[in-house]
Short mmCIF file of C-alpha atoms in Angstrom, two decimals:
data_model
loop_
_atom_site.label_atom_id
_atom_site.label_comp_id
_atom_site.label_asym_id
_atom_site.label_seq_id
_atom_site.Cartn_x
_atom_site.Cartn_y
_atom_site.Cartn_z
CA UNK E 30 62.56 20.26 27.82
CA UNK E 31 60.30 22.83 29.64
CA UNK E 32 58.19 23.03 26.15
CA UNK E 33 57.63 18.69 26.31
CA UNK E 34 56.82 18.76 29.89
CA UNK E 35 53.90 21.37 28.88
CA UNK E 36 52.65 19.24 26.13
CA UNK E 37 52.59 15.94 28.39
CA UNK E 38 50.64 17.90 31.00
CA UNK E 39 48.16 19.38 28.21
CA UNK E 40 47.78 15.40 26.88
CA UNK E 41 46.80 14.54 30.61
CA UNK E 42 44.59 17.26 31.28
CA UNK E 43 42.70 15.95 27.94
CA UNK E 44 42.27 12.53 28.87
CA UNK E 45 41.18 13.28 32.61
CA UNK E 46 38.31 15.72 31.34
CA UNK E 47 37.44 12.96 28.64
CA UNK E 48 37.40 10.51 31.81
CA UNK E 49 35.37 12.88 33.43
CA UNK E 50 32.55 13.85 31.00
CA UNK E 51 32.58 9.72 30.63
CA UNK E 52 31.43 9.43 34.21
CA UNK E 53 29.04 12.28 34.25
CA UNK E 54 27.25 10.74 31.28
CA UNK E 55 27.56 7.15 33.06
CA UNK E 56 25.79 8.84 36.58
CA UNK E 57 23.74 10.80 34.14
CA UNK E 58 22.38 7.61 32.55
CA UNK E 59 22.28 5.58 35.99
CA UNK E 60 20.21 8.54 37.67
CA UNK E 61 17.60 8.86 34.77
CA UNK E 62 16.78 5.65 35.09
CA UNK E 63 13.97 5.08 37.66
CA UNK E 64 15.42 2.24 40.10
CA UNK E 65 13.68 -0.35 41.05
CA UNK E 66 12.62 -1.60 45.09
CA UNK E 67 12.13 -5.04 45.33
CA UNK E 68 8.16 -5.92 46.47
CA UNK E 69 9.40 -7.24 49.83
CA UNK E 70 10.72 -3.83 51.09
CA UNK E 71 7.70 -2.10 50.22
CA UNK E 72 4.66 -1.21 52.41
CA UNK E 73 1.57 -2.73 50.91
CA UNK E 74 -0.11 -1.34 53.49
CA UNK E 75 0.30 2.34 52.18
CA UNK E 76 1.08 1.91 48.66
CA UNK E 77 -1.04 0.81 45.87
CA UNK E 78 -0.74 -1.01 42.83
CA UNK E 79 -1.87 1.08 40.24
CA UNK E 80 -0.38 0.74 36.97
CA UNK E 81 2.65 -1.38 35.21
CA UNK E 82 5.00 0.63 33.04
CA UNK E 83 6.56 -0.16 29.79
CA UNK E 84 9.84 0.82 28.32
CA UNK E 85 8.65 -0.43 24.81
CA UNK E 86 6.02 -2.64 23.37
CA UNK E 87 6.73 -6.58 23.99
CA UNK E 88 8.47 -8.66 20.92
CA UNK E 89 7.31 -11.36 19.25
CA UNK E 90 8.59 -14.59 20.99
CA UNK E 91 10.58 -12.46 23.64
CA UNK E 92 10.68 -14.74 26.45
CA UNK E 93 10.86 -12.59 29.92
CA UNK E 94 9.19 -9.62 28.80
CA UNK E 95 9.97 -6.60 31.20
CA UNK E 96 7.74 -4.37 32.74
CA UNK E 97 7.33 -2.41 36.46
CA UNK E 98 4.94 -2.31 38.94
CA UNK E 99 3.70 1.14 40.07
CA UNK E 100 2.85 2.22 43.54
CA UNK E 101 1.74 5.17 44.94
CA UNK E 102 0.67 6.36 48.09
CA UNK E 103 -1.93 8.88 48.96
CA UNK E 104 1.09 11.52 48.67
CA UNK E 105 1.56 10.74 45.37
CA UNK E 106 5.14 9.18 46.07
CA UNK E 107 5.88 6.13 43.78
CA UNK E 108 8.06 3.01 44.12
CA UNK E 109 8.42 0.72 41.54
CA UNK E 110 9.34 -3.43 41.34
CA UNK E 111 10.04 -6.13 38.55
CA UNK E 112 6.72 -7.43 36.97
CA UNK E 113 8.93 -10.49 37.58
CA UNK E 114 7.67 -10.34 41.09
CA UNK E 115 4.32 -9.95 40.81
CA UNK E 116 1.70 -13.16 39.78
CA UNK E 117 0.86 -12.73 35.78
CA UNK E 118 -1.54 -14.50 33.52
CA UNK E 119 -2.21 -13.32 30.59
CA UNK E 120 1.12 -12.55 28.95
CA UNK E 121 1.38 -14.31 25.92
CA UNK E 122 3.84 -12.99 22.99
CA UNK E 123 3.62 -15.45 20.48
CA UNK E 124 1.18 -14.42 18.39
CA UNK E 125 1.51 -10.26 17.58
CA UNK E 126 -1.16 -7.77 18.80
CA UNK E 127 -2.84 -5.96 21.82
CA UNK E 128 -4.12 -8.24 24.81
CA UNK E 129 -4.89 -8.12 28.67
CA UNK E 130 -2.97 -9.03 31.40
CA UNK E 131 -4.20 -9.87 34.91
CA UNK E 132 -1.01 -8.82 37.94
CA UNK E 133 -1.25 -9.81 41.16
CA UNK E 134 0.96 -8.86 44.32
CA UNK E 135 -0.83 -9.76 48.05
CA UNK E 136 -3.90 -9.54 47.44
CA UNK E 137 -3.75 -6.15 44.80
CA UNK E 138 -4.69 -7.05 41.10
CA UNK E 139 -5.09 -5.11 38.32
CA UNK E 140 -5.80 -5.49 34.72
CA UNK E 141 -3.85 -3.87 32.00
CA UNK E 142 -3.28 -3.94 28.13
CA UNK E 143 -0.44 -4.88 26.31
CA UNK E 144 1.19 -4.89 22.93
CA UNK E 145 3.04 -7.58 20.96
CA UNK E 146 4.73 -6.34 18.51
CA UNK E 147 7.28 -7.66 15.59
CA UNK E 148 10.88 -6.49 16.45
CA UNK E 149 11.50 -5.43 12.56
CA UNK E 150 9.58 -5.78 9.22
CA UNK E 151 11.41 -5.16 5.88
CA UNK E 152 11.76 -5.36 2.19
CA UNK E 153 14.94 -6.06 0.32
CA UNK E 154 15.01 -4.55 -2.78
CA UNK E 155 17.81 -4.82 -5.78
CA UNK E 156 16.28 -2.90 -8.57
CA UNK E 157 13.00 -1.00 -9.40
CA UNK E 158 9.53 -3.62 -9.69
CA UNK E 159 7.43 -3.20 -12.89
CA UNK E 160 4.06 -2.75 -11.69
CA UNK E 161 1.06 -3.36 -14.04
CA UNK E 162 -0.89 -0.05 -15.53
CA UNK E 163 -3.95 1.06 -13.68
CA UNK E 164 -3.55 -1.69 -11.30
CA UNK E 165 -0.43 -2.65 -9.19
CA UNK E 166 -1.82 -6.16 -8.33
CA UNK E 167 1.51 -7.32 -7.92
CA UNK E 168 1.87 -5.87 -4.28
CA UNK E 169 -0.50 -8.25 -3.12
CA UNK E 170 2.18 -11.19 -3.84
CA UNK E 171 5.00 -9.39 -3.11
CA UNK E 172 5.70 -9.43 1.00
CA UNK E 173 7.81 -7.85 3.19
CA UNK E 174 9.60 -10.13 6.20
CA UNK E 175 8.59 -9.74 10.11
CA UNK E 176 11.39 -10.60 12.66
CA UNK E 177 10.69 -11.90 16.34
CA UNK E 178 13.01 -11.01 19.11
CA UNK E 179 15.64 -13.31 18.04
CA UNK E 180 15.60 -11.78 14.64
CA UNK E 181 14.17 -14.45 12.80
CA UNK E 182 11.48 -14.29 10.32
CA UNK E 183 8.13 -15.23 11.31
CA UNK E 184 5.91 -14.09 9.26
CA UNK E 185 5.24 -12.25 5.97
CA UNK E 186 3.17 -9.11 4.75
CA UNK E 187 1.70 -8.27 1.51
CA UNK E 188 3.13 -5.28 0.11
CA UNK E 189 -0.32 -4.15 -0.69
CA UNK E 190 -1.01 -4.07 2.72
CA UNK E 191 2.25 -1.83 3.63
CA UNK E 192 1.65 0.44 0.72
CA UNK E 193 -1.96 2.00 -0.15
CA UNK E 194 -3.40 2.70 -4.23
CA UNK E 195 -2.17 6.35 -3.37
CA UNK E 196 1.31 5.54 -2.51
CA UNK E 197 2.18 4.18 -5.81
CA UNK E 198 1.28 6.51 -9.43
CA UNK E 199 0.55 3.58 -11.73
CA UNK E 200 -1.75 6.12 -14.01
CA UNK E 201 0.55 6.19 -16.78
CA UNK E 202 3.98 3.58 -18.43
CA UNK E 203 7.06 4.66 -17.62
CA UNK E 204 10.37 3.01 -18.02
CA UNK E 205 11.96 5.68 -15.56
CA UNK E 206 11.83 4.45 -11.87
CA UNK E 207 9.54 6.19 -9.28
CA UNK E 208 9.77 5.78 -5.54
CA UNK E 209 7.14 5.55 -3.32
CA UNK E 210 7.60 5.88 0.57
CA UNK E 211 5.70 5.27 3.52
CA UNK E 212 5.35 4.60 7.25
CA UNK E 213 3.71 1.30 8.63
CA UNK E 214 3.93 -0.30 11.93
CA UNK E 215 6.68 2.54 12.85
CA UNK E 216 8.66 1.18 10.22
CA UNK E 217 9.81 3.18 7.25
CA UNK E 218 9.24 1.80 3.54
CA UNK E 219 11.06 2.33 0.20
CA UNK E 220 9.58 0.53 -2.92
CA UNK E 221 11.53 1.57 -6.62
CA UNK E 222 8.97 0.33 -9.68
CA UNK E 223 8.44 1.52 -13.04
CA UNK E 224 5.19 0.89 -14.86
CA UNK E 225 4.01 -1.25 -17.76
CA UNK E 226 1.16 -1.60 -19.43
CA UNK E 227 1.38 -5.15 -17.73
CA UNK E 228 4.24 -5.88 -15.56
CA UNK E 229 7.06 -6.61 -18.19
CA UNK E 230 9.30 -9.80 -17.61
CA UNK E 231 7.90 -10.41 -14.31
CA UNK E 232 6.48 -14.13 -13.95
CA UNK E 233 2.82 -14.98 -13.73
CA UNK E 234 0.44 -18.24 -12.97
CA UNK E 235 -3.27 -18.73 -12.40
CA UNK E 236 -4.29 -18.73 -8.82
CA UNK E 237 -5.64 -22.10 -9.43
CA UNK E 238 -6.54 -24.73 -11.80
CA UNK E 239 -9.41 -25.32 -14.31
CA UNK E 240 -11.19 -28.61 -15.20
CA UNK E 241 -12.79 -29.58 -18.58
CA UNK E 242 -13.99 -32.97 -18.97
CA UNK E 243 -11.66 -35.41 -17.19
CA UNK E 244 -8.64 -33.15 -17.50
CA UNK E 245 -7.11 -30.23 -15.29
CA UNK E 246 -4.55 -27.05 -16.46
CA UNK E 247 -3.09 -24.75 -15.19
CA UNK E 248 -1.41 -21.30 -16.56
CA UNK E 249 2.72 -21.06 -15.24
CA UNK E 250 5.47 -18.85 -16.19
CA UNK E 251 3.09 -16.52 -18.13
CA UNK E 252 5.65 -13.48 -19.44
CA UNK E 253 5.17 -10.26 -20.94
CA UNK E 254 7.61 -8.21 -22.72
CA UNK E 255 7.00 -4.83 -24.83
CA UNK E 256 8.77 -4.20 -27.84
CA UNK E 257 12.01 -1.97 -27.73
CA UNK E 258 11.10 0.76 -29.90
CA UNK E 259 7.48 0.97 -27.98
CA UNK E 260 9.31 2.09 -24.80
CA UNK E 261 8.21 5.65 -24.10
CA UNK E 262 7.14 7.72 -20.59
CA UNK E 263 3.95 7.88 -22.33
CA UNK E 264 0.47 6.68 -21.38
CA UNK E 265 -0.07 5.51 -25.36
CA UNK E 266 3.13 4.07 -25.39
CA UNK E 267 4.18 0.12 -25.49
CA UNK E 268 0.51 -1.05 -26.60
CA UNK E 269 2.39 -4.29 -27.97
CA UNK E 270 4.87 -6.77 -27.33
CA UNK E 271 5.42 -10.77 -26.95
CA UNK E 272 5.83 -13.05 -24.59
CA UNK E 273 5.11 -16.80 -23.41
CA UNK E 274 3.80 -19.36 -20.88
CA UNK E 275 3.37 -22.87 -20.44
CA UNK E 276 -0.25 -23.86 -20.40
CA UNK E 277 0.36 -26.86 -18.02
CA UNK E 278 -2.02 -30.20 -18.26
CA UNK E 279 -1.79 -31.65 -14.93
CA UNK E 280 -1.07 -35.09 -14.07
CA UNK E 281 1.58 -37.36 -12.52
CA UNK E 282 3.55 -36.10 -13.88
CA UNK E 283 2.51 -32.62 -15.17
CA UNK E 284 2.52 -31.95 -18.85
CA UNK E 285 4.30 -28.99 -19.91
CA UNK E 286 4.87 -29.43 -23.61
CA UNK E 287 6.81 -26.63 -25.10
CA UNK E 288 6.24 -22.85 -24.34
CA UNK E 289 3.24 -21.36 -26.26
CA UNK E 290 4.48 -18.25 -27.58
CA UNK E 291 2.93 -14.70 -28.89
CA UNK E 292 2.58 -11.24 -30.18
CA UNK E 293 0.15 -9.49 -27.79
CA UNK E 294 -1.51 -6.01 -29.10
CA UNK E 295 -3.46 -3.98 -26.92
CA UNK E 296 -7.31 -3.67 -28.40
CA UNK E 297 -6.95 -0.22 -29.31
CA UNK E 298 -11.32 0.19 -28.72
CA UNK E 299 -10.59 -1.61 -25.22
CA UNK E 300 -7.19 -0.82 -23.72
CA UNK E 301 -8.09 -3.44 -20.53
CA UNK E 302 -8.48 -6.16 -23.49
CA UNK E 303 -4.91 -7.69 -24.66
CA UNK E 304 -4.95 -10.08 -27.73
CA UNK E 305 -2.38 -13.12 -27.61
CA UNK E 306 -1.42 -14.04 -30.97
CA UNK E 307 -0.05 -17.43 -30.72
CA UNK E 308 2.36 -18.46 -33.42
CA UNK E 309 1.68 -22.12 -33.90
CA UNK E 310 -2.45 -21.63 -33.20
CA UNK E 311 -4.69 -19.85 -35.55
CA UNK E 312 -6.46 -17.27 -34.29
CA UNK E 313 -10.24 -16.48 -33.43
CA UNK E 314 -12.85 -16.28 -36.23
CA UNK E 315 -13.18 -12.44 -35.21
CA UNK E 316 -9.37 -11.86 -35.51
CA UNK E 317 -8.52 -11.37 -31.77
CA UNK E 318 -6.06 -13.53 -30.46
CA UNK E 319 -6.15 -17.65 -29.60
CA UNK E 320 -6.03 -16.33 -25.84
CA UNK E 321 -7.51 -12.65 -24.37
CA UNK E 322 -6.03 -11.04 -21.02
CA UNK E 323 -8.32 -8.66 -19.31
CA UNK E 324 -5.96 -6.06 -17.42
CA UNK E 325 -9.19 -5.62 -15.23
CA UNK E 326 -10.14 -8.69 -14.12
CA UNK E 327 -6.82 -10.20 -14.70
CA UNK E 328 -7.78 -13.22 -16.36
CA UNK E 329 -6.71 -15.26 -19.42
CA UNK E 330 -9.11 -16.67 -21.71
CA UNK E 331 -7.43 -19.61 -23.85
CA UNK E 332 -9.44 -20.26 -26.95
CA UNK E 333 -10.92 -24.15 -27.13
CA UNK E 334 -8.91 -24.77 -30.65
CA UNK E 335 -5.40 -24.28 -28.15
CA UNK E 336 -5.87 -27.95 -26.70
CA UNK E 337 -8.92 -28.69 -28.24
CA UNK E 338 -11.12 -28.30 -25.22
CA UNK E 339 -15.15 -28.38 -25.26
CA UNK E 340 -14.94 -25.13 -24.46
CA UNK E 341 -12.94 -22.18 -23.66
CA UNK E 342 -10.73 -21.75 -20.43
CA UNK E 343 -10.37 -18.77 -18.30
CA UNK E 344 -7.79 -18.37 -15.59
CA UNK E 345 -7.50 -15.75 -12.70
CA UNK E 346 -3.59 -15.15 -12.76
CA UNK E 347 -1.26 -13.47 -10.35
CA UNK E 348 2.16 -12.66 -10.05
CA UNK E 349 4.31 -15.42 -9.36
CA UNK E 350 8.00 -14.28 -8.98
CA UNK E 351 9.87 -11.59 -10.08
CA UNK E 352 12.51 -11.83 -13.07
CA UNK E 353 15.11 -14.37 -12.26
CA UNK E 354 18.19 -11.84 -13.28
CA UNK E 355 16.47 -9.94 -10.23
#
């Protein structure tokens, strides 16, 4: 019996020092925390308004943002109030970035800045992004989500603006994922890609249309795959492949016809210049291909005997959507 009555006593004594270092952290937390006098009870007469104090930047959309007023005397004591009671134009945090605001209290004003910040920004990612050799041009389609203060998203970033041409190694293919990482806003970014020597199986389109003669087109769902046996961690490697796109003519409605679909070989003299071998269009007099993409400027030039245009069509093209299986 003696031996239970020990334990039970031991069990108590545990709980009443847990109880204990509770309410020391509780005081702790209450005592660090500069309190708060309202304007009423202090004298205006010997303390000054000379600053307003911020436990964090302001959110997007947050609707009472909150701040304190700091007074001082000629002592140097402080006393500090709500911003809540003071007379504020100026604050404004719909839109994000660094601004003035005018606070008044009897008579005292003073001007301070302020910053409006997005309460998170982030990019989900399920598997590794093929980037294009040389140039990762997809990141400037590609966008990361900014939240307001009641989490919803508000606006979107380019991923080329998050992540910088050092970040990412696109120097040479490889089919084995890299990571890049790096800090923006105070947030902290992950992006998995590989490399191609275009970005394989993602989806392209031309930034806009072209017109010839009375008609309009348009490039969409432009794909690129390399063959199987070219896939090699090498900068020489994958230098062919196929693919296909629909080379829209627009209208109401559009005309998408059937896929046009190729062999595409890297010009070994010109590694930027990729020759599209159409398989139901003959090609070029000077044996490229019907259509020529230029990894540099990334354009596609579709030969005139494709739709049997006056002349030839180029379109600027950029990354539409990632693969659906993605």
């Amino acid at each position: 019996m003696a031996s239970v009555k020990k334990r039970t006593w031991i069990a108590v004594g545990a709980v009443l020092l847990a109880l204990l270092v509770a309410a020391a952290v509780v005081v702790g937390v209450i005592l660090g925390k500069k309190a708060y006098t309202p304007v009423s009870a202090i004298d205006l007469q010997e303390y000054k308004l000379v600053d307003v104090e911020y436990e964090r930047d302001f959110y997007c959309n947050e609707p009472e943002p909150r701040a304190a007023l700091v007074f001082r005397n000629e002592e140097g004591k402080e006393k500090r109030a709500p911003l809540s009671e003071a007379q504020v134009t100026g604050l404004d945090t719909h839109e994000v970035g660094e601004r003035v605001m005018s606070v008044s209290v009897e008579g005292q004003q003073l001007e301070v800045v302020y910053k409006v910040v997005y309460k998170d920004i982030y990019f989900n990612q399920s598997s590794a992004i093929c980037l294009s050799l040389h140039d990762a041009f997809e990141l400037k389609n590609l966008y990361a989500s900014c939240t307001d203060y009641a989490d919803t998203v508000v606006a979107r970033i380019p991923l080329s603006e998050i992540f910088s041409e050092n970040d990412v190694d696109v120097s040479e293919i490889s089919e084995t994922a890299q990571t890049a990482k790096t800090q923006y806003e105070g947030f902290s970014f992950t992006l998995s890609y590989t490399v191609g020597y275009i970005g394989y199986r993602n989806l392209y389109c031309s930034t806009a249309s072209v017109k010839e003669g009375d008609r309009s087109f348009r490039v969409d769902r432009l794909r690129f795959f390399c063959k199987e046996e070219d896939k090699q961690p090498t900068r020489s490697a994958a230098l062919s492949g196929y693919g296909s796109f629909y080379l829209v003519t627009e209208g109401d409605p559009d005309i998408y016809g059937d896929p046009l679909t190729f062999d595409w070989v890297a010009d070994p003299a010109n590694p930027a210049r990729i020759n599209l071998y159409l398989n139901r269009v003959a090609d070029n007099a000077d044996g490229s291909g019907a259509c020529v993409y230029d990894a540099n400027a990334h354009t596609l030039k579709v030969s005139s005997s494709v739709l049997s245009t006056a002349n030839d069509l180029i379109f600027r093209l950029q990354l539409d959507s990632l693969p659906v299986s993605e």
